[in-house]
Short mmCIF file of N, CA, C and O in Angstrom, two decimals:
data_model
loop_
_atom_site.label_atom_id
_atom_site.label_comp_id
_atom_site.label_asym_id
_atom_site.label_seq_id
_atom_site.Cartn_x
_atom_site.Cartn_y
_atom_site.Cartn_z
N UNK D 660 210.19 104.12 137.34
CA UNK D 660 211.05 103.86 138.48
C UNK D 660 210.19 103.42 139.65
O UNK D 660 209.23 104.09 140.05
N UNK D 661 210.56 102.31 140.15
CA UNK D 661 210.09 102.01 141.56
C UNK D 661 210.86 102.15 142.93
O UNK D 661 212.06 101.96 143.10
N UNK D 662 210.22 102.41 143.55
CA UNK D 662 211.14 103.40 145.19
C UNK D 662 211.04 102.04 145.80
O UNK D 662 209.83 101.82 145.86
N UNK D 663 211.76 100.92 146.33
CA UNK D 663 211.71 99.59 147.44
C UNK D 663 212.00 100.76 149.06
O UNK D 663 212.89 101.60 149.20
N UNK D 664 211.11 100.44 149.83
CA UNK D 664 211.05 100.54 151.10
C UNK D 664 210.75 99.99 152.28
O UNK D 664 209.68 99.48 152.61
N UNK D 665 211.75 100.11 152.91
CA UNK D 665 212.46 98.58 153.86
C UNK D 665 212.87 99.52 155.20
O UNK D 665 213.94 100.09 155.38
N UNK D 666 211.35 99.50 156.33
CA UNK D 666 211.92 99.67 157.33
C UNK D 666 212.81 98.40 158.20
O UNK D 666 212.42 97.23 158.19
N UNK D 667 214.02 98.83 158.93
CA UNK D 667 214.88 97.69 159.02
C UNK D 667 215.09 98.29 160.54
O UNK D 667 215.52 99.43 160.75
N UNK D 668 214.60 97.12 161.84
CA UNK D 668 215.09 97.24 163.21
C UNK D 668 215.84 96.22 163.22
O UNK D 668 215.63 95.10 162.76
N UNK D 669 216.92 96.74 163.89
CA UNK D 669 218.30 96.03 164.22
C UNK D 669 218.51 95.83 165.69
O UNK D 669 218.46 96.64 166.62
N UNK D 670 218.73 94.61 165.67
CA UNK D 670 218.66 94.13 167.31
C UNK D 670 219.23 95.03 168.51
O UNK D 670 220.06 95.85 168.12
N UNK D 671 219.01 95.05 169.72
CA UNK D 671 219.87 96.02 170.31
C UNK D 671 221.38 95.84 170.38
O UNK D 671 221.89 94.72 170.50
N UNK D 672 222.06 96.93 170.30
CA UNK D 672 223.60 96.60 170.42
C UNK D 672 224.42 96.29 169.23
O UNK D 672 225.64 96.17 169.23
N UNK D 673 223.46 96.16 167.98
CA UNK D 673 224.38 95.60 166.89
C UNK D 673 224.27 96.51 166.03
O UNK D 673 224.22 96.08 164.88
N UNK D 674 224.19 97.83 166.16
CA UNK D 674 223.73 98.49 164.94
C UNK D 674 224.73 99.12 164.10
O UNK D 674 224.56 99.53 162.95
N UNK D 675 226.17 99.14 165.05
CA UNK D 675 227.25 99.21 164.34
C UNK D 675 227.94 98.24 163.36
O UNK D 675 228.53 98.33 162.29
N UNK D 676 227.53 97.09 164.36
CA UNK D 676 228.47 96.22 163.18
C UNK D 676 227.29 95.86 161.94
O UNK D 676 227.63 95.25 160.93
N UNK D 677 226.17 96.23 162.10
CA UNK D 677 225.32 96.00 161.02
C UNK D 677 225.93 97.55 159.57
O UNK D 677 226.13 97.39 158.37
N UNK D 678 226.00 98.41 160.10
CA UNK D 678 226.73 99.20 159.59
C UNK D 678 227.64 99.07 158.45
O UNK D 678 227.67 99.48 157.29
N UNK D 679 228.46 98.25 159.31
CA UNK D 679 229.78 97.30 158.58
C UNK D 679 229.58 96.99 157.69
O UNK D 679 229.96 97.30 156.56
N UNK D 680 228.58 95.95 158.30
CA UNK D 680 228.26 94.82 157.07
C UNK D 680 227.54 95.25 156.08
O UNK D 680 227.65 94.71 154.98
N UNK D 681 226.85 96.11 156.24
CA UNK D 681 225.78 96.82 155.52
C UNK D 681 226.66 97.46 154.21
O UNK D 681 226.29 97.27 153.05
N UNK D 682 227.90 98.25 154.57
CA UNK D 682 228.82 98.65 153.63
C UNK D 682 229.58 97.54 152.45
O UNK D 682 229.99 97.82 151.32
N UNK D 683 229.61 96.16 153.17
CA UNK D 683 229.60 95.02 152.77
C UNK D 683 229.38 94.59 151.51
O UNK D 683 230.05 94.27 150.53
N UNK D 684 227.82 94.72 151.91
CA UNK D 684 226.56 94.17 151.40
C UNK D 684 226.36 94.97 150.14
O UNK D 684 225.83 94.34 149.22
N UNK D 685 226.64 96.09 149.93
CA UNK D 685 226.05 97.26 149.00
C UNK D 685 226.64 96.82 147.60
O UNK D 685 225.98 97.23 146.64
N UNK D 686 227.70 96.08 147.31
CA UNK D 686 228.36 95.79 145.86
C UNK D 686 227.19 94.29 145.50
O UNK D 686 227.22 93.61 144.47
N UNK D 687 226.51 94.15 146.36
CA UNK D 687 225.53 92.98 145.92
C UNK D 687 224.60 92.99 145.21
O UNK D 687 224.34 92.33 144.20
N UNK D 688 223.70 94.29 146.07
CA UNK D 688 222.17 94.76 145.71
C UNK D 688 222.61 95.77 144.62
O UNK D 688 221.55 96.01 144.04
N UNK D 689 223.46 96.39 144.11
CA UNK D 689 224.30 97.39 143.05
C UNK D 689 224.33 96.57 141.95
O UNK D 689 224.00 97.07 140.88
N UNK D 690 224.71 95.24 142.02
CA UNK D 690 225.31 94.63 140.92
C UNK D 690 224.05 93.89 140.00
O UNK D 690 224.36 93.28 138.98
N UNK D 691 222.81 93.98 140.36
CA UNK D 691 221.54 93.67 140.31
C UNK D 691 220.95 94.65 138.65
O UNK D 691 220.85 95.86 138.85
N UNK D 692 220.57 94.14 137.02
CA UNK D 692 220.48 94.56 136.53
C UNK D 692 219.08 95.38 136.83
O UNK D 692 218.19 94.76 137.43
N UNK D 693 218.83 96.82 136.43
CA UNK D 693 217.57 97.24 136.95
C UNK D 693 218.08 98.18 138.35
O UNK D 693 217.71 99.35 138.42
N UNK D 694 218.65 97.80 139.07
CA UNK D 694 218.94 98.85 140.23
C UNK D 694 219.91 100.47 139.62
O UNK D 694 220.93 100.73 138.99
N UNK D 695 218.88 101.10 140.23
CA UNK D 695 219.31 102.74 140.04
C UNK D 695 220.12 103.55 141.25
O UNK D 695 220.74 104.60 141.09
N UNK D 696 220.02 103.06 142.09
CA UNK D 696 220.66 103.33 143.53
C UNK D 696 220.09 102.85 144.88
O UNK D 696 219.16 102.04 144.86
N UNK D 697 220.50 103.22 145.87
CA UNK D 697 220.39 102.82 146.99
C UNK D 697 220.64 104.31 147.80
O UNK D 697 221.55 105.04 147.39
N UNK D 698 219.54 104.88 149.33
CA UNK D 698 219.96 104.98 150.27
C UNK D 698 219.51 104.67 151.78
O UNK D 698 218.36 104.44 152.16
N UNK D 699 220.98 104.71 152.77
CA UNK D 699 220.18 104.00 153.96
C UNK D 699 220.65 105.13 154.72
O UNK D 699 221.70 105.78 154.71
N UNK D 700 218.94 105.19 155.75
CA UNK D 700 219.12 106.22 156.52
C UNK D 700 218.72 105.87 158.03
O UNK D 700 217.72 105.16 158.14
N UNK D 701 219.41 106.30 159.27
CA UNK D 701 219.38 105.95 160.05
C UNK D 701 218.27 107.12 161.21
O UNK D 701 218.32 108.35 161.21
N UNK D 702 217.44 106.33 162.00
CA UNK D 702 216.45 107.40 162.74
C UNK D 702 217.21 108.08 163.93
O UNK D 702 218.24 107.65 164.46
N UNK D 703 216.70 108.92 164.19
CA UNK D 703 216.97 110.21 164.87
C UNK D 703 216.97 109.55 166.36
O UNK D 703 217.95 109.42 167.09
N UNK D 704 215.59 109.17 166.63
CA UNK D 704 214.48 109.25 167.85
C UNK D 704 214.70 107.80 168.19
O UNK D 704 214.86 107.45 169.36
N UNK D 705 214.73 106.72 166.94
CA UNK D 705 215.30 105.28 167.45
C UNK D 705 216.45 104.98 166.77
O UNK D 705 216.63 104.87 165.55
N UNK D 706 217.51 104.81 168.02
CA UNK D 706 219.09 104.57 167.22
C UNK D 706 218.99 103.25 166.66
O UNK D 706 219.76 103.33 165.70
N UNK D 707 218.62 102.32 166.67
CA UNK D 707 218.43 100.65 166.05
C UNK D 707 217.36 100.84 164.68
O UNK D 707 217.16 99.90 163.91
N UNK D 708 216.88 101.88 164.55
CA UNK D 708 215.95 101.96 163.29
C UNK D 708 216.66 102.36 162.42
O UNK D 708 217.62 103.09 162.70
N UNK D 709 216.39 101.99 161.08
CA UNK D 709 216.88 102.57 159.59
C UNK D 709 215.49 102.73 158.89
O UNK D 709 214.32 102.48 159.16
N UNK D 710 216.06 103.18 158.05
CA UNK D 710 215.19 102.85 156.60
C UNK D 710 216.24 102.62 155.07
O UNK D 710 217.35 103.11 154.85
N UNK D 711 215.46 101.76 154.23
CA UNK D 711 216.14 101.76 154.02
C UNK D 711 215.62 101.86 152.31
O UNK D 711 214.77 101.03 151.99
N UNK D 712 216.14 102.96 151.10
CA UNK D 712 215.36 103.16 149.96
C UNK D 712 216.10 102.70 148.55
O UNK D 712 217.05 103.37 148.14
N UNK D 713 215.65 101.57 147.84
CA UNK D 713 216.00 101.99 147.01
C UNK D 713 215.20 101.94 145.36
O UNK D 713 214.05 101.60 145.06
N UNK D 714 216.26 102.38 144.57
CA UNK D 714 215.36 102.79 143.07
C UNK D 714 215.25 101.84 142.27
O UNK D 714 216.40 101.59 141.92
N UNK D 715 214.70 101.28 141.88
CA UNK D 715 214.75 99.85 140.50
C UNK D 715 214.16 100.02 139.58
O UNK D 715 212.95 100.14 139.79
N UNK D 716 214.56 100.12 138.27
CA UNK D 716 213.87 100.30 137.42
C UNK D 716 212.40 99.77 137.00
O UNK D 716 211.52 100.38 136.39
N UNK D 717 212.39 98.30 137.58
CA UNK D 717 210.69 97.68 137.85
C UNK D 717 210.32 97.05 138.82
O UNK D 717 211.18 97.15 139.70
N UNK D 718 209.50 96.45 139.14
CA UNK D 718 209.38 96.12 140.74
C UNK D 718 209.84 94.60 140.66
O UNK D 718 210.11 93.94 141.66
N UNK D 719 209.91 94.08 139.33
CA UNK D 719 210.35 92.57 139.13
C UNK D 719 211.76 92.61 139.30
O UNK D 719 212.15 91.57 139.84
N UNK D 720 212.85 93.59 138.98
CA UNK D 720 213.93 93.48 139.21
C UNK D 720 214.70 93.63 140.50
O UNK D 720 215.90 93.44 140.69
N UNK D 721 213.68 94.05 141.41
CA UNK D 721 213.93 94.12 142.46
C UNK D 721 213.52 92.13 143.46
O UNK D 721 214.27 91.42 144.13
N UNK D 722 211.90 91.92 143.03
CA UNK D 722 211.54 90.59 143.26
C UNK D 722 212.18 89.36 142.68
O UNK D 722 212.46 88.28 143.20
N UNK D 723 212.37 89.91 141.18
CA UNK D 723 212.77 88.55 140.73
C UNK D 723 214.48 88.70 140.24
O UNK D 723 215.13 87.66 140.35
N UNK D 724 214.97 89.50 139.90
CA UNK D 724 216.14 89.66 139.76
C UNK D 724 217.15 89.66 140.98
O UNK D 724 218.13 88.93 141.16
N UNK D 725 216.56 90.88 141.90
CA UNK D 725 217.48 90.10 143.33
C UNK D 725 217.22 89.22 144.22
O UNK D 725 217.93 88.55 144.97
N UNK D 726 215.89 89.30 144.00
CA UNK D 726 216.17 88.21 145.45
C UNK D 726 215.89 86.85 145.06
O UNK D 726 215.74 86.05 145.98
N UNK D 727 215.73 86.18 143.21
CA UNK D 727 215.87 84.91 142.98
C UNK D 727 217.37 85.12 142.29
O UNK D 727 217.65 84.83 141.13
N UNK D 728 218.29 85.70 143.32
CA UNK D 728 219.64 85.83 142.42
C UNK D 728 220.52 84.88 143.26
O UNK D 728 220.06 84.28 144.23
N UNK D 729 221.76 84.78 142.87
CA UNK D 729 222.83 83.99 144.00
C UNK D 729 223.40 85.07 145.09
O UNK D 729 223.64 84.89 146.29
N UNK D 730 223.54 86.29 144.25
CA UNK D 730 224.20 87.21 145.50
C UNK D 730 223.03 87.49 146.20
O UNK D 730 223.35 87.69 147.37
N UNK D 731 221.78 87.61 146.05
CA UNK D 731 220.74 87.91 147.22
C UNK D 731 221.60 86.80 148.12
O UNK D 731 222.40 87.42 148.81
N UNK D 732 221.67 85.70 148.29
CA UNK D 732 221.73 84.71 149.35
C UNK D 732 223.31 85.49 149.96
O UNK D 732 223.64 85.34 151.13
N UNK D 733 223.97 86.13 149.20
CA UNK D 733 224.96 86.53 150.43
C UNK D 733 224.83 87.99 150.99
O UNK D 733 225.53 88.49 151.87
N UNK D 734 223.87 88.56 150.34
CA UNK D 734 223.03 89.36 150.64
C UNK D 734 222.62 88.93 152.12
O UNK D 734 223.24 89.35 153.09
N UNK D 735 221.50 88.06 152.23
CA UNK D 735 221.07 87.53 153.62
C UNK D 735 221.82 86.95 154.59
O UNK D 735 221.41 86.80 155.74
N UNK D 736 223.47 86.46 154.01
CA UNK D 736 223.76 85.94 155.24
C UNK D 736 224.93 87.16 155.66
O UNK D 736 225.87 86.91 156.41
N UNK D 737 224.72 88.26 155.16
CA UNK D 737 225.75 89.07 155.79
C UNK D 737 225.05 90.05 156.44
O UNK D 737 225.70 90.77 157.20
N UNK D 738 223.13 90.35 156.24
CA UNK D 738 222.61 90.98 157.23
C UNK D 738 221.53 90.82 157.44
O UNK D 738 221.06 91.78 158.04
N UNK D 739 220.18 89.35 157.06
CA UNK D 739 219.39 89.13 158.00
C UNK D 739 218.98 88.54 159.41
O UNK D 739 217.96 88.48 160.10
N UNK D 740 220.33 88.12 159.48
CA UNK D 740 220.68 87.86 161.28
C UNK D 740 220.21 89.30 161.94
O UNK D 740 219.15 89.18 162.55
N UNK D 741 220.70 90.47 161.96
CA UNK D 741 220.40 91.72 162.21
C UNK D 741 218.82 92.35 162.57
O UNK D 741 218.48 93.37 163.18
N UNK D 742 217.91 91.12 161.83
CA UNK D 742 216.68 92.25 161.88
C UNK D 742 215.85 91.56 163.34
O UNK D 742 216.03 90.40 163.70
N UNK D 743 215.34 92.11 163.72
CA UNK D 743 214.03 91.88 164.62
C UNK D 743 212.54 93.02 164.94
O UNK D 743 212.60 93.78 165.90
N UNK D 744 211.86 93.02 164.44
CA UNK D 744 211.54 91.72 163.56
C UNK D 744 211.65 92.16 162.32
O UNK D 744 211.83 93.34 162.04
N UNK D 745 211.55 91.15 161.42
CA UNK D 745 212.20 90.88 159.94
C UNK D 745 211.10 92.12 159.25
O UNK D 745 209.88 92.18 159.43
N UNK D 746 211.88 92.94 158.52
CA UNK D 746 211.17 93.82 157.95
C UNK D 746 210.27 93.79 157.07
O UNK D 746 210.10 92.86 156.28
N UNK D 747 209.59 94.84 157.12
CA UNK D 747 207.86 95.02 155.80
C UNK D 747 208.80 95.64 154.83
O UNK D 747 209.49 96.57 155.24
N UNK D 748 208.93 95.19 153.45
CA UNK D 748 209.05 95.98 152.45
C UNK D 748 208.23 96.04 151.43
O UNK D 748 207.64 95.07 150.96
N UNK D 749 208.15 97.25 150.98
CA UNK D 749 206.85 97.93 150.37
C UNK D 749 207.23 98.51 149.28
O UNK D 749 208.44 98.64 149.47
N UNK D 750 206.93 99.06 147.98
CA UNK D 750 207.39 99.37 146.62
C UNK D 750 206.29 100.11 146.32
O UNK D 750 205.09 99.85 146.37
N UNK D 751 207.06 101.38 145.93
CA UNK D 751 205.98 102.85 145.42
C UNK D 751 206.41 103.32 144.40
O UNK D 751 207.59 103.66 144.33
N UNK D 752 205.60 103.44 143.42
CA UNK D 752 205.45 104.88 142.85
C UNK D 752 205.37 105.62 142.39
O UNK D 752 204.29 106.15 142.65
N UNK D 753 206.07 106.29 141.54
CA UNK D 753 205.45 108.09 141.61
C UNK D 753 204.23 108.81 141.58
O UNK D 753 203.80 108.11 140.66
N UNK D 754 203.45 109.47 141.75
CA UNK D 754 202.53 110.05 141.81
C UNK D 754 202.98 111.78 140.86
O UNK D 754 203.19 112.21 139.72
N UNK D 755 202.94 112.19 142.14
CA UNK D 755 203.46 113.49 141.87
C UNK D 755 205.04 114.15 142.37
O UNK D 755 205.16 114.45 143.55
N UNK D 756 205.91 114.31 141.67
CA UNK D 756 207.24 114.42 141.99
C UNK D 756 207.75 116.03 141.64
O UNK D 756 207.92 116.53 140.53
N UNK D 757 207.95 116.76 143.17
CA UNK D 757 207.88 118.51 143.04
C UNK D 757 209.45 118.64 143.22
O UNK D 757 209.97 118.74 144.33
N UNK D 758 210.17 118.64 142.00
CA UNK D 758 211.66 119.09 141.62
C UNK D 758 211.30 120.02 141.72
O UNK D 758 210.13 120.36 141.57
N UNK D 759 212.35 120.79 142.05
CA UNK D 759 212.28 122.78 142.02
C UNK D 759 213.78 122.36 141.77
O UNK D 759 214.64 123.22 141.61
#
């Protein structure tokens, strides 16, 4: 399993309707063979910050399956208007994983 991690700043003032759209958006990046879930979490300390995580079974299905897909592109036009600046995403992982 690979963890995709996507810090995401959202312009000022729009972080609701990014919200929206964001709820939108989720039957896109879901429908992606290889995706295990998705979650988006919003910061405490900066209200325009998220993060945003999700699981893919390899890191190609995340590179080459969504985002050389057709729904990536409505993917982007329903929320990379939103970012400033356009986010780092980064792909981890496991190491050591402490279930109790």
């Amino acid at each position: 399993m690979i963890l995709e991690v996507a810090t995401l700043n959202i312009k000022k003032g729009l972080s609701k309707q990014f919200e929206i759209d964001f709820c939108s958006a989720e039957k896109y990046i879901s429908s992606i063979d290889g995706y295990i879930s998705h979650t988006l979490k919003k910061c405490i300390e900066t209200p325009d910050k998220y993060l945003l995580l999700v699981k893919w079974e390899t890191i190609e299905d995340h590179t080459k399956g969504f985002r050389e897909s057709e729904v990536y592109l409505k993917w982007k036009k329903l929320l990379h208007h939103y970012y400033e600046p356009f986010p780092i995403v980064e792909h981890y992982e496991t190491l050591i994983d402490d279930i109790k």
